mmCIF file of C-alpha atoms and ligand atoms in Angstrom:
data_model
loop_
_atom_site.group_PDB
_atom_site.id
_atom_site.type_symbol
_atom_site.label_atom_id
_atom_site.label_comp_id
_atom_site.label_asym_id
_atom_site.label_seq_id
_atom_site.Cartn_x
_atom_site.Cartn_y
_atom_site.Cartn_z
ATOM 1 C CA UNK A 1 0.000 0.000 0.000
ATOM 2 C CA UNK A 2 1.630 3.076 -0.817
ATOM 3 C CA UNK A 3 1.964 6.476 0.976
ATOM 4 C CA UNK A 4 -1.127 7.750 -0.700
ATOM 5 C CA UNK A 5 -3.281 5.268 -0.341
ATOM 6 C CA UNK A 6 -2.860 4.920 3.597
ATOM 7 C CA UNK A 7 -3.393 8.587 3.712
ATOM 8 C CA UNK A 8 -6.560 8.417 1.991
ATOM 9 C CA UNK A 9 -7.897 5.238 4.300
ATOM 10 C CA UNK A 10 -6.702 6.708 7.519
ATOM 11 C CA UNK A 11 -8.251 10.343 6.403
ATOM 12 C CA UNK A 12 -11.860 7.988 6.171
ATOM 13 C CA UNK A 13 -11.413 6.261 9.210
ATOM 14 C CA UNK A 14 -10.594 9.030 11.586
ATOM 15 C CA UNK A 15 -8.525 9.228 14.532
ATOM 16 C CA UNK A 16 -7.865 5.861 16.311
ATOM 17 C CA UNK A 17 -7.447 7.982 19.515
ATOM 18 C CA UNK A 18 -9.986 8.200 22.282
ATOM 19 C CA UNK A 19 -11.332 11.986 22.631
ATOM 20 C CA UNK A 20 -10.768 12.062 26.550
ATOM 21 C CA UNK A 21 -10.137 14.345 28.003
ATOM 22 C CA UNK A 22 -12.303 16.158 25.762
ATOM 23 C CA UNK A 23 -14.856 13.526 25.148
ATOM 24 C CA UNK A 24 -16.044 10.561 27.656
ATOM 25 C CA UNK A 25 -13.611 8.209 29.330
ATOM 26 C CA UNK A 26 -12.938 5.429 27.273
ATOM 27 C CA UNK A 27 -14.870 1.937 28.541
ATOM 28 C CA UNK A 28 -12.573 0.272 30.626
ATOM 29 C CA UNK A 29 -12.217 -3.669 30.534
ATOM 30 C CA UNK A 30 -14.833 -5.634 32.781
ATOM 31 C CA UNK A 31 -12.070 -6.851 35.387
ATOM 32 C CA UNK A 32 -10.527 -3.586 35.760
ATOM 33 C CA UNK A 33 -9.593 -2.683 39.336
ATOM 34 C CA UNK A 34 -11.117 1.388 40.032
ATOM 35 C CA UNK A 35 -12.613 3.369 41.741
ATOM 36 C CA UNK A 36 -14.008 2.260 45.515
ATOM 37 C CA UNK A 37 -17.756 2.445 46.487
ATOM 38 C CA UNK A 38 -19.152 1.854 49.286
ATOM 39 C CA UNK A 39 -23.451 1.008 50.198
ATOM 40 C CA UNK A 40 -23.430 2.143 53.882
ATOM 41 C CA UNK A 41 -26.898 -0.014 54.307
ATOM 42 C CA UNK A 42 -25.193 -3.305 53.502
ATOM 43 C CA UNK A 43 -22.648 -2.492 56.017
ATOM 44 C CA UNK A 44 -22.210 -4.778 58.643
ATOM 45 C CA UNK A 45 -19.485 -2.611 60.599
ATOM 46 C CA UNK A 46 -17.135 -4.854 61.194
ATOM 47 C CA UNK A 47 -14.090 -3.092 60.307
ATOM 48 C CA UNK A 48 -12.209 -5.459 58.086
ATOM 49 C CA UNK A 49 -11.722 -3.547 55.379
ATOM 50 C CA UNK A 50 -10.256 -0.999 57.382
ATOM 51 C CA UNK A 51 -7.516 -3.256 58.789
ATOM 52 C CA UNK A 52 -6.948 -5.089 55.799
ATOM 53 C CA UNK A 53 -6.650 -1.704 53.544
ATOM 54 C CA UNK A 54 -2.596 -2.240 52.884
ATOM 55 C CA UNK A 55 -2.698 1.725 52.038
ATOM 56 C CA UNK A 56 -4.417 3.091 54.974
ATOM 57 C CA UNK A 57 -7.067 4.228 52.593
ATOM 58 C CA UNK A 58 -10.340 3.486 54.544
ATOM 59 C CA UNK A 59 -10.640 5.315 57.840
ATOM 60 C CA UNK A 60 -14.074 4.132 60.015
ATOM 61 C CA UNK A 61 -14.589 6.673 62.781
ATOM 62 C CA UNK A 62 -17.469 7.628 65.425
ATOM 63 C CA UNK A 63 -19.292 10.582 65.077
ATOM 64 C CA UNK A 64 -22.512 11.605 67.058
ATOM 65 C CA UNK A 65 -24.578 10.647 63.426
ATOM 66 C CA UNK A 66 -23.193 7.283 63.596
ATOM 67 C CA UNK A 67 -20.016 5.213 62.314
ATOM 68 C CA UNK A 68 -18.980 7.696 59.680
ATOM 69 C CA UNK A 69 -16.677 5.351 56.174
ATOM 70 C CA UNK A 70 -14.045 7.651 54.180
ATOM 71 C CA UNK A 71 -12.103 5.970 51.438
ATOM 72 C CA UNK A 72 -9.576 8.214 49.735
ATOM 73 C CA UNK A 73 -9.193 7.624 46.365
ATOM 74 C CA UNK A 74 -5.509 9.556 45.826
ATOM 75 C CA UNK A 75 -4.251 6.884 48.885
ATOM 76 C CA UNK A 76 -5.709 3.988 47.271
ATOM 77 C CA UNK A 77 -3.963 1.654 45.470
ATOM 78 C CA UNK A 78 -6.777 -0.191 43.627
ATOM 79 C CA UNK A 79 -5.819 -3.650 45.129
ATOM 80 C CA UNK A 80 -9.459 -4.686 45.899
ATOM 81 C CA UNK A 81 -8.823 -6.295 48.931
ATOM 82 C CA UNK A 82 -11.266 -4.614 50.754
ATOM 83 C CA UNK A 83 -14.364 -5.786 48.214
ATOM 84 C CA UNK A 84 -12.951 -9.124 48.022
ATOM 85 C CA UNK A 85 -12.708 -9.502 51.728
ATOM 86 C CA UNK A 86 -15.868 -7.624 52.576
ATOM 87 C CA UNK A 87 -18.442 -9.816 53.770
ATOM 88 C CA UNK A 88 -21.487 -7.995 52.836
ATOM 89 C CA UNK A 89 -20.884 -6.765 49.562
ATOM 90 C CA UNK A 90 -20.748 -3.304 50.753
ATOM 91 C CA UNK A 91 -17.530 -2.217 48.948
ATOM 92 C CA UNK A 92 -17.350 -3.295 45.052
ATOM 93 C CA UNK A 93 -14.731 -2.069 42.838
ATOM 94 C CA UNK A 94 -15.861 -0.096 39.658
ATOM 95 C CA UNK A 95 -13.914 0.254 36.451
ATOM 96 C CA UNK A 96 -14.339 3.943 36.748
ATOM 97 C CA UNK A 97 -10.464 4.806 36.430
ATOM 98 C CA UNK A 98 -11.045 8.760 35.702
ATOM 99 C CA UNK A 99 -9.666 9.805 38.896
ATOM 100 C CA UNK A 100 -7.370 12.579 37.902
ATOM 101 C CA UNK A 101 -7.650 15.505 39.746
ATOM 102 C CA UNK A 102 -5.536 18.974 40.604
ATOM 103 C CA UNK A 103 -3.247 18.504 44.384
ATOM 104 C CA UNK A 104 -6.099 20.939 46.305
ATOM 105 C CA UNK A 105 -8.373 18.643 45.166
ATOM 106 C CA UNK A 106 -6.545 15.617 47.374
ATOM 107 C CA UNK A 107 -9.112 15.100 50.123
ATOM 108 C CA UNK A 108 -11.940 15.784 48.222
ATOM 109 C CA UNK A 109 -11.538 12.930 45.745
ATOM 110 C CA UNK A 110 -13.180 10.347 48.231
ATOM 111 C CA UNK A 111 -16.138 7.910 48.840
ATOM 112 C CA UNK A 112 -18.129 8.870 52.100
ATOM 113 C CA UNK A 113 -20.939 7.466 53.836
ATOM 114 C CA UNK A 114 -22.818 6.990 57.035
ATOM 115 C CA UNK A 115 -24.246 3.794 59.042
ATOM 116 C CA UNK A 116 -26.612 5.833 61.220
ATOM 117 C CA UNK A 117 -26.833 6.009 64.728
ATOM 118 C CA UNK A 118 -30.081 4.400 65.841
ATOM 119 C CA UNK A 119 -32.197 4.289 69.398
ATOM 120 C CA UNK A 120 -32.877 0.738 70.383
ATOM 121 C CA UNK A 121 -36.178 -0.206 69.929
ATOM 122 C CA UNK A 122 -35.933 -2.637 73.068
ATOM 123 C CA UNK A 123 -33.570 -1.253 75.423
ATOM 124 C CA UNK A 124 -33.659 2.719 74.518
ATOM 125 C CA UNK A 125 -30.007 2.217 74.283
ATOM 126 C CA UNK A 126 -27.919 3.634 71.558
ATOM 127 C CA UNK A 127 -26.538 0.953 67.974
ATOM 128 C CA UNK A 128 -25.802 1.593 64.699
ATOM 129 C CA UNK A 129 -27.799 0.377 61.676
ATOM 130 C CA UNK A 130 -25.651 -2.061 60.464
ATOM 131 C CA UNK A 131 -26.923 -4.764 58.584
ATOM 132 C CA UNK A 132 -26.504 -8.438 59.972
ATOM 133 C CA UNK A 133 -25.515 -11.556 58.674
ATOM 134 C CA UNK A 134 -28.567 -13.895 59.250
ATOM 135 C CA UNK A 135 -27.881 -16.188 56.332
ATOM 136 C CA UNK A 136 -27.565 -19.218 58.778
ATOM 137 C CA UNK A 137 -30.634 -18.172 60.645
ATOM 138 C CA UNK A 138 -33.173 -21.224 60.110
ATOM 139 C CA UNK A 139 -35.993 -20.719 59.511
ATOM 140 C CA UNK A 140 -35.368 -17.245 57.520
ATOM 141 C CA UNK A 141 -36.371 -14.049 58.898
ATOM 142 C CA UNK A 142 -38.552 -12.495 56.961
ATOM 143 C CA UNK A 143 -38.465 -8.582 55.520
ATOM 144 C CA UNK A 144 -40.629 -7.097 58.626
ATOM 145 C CA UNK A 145 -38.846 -9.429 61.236
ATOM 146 C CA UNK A 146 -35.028 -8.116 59.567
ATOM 147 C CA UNK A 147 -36.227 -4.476 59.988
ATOM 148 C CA UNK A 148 -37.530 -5.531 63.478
ATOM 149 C CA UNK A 149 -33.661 -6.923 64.044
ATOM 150 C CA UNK A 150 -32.199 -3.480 62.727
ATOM 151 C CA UNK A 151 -33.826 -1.501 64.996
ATOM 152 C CA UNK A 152 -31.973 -2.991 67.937
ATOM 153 C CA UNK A 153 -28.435 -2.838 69.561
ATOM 154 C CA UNK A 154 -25.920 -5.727 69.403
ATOM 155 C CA UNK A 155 -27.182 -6.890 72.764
ATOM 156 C CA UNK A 156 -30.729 -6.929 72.347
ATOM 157 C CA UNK A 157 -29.992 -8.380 68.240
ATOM 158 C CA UNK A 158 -29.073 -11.921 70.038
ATOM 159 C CA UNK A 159 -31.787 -11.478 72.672
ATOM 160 C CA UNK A 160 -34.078 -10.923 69.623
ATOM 161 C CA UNK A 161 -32.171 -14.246 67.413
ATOM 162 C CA UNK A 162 -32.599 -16.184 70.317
ATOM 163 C CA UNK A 163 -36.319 -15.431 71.712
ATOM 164 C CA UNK A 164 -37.539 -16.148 67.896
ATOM 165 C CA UNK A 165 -35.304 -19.658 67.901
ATOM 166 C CA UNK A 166 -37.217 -20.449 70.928
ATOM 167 C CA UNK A 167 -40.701 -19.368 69.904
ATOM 168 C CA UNK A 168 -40.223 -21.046 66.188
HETATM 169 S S1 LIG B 201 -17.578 -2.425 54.202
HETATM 170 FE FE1 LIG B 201 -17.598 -4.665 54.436
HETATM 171 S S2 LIG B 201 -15.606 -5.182 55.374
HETATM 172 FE FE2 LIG B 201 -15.945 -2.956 55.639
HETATM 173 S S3 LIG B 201 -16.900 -2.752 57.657
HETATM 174 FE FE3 LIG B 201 -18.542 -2.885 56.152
HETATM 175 S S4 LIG B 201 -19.066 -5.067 56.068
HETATM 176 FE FE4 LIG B 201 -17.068 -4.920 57.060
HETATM 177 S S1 LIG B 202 -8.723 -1.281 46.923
HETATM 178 FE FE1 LIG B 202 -7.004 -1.827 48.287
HETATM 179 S S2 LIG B 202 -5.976 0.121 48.718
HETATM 180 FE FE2 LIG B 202 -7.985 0.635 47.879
HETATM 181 S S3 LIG B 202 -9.302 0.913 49.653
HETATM 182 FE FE3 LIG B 202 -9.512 -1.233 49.028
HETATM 183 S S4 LIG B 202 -7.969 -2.360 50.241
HETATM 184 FE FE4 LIG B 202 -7.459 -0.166 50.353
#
């Protein structure tokens, strides 16, 4: 193919380029490690990701509102142990790998959320509203009886499990 020619095809085809940053990011491969999000209602609050987190990149900390989750995206390092460790499914990885952003922008680029504080409906007592593993509970609790669990504290949760084994 000579000179010409190759002009001519390439002139027809267009750029083989991706427009971005001018146009949308380009789609990223389905296994691609990215950005960090987190579903504070599927949260179960127990912290592993946290301590796992080889970067430091997921702080947990109490505020009066509740157990307040910060992941930093400029600390993390995209290693998805957190959503592979996770046992809730709380934190998934997206391919969403558009993450640049200007230095003052640092600790702004960041996935936040809240597991409320809640009043216990049984003991007046203060808990968070995590969500609870009750996959093993036999026979399963249904919706109304799971938002019945939710309302309570840790305490009061096995009082709760263990009155309904009993009554069942
Ligand atoms: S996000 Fe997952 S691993 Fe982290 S505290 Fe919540 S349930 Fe535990
Ligand atoms: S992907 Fe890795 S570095 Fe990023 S928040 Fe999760 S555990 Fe930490």
């Amino acid at each position: 193919m000579n000179f010409l020619t190759l002009f001519a095809r390439n002139l027809r085809r267009g750029p083989y380029t991706e427009r971005f940053p001018f146009g949308p990011p380009a789609p990223a491969p389905k296994r691609l490690r990215g950005r960090i999000e987190f579903e504070a209602k599927l949260c179960e609050g127990c912290l592993l990701c946290e301590k796992l987190c080889p970067s430091g990149a997921i702080r947990f900390s109490r505020t009066a509102a509740g157990l307040a989750f910060d992941c930093w995206h400029s600390t993390c390092v995209f290693c998805g142990t957190c959503a592979f460790y996770c046992p809730s499914g709380s934190i998934r990885q997206t391919t969403d790998w558009s993450l640049a952003h200007v230095e003052a922008e640092m600790f702004a680029v960041a996935e936040h959320g809240l597991i409320p504080t809640i009043v216990c409906a049984e003991c007046g007592g203060k808990g968070l509203d995590t969500a609870s593993n009750v996959a093993k509970v036999r026979p399963p609790l249904s919706d109304e009886e799971y938002a019945q669990l939710r309302r309570r504290c840790p305490k009061c949760r096995n009082k709760f499990l263990r009155n309904r084994g009993k009554t069942s």
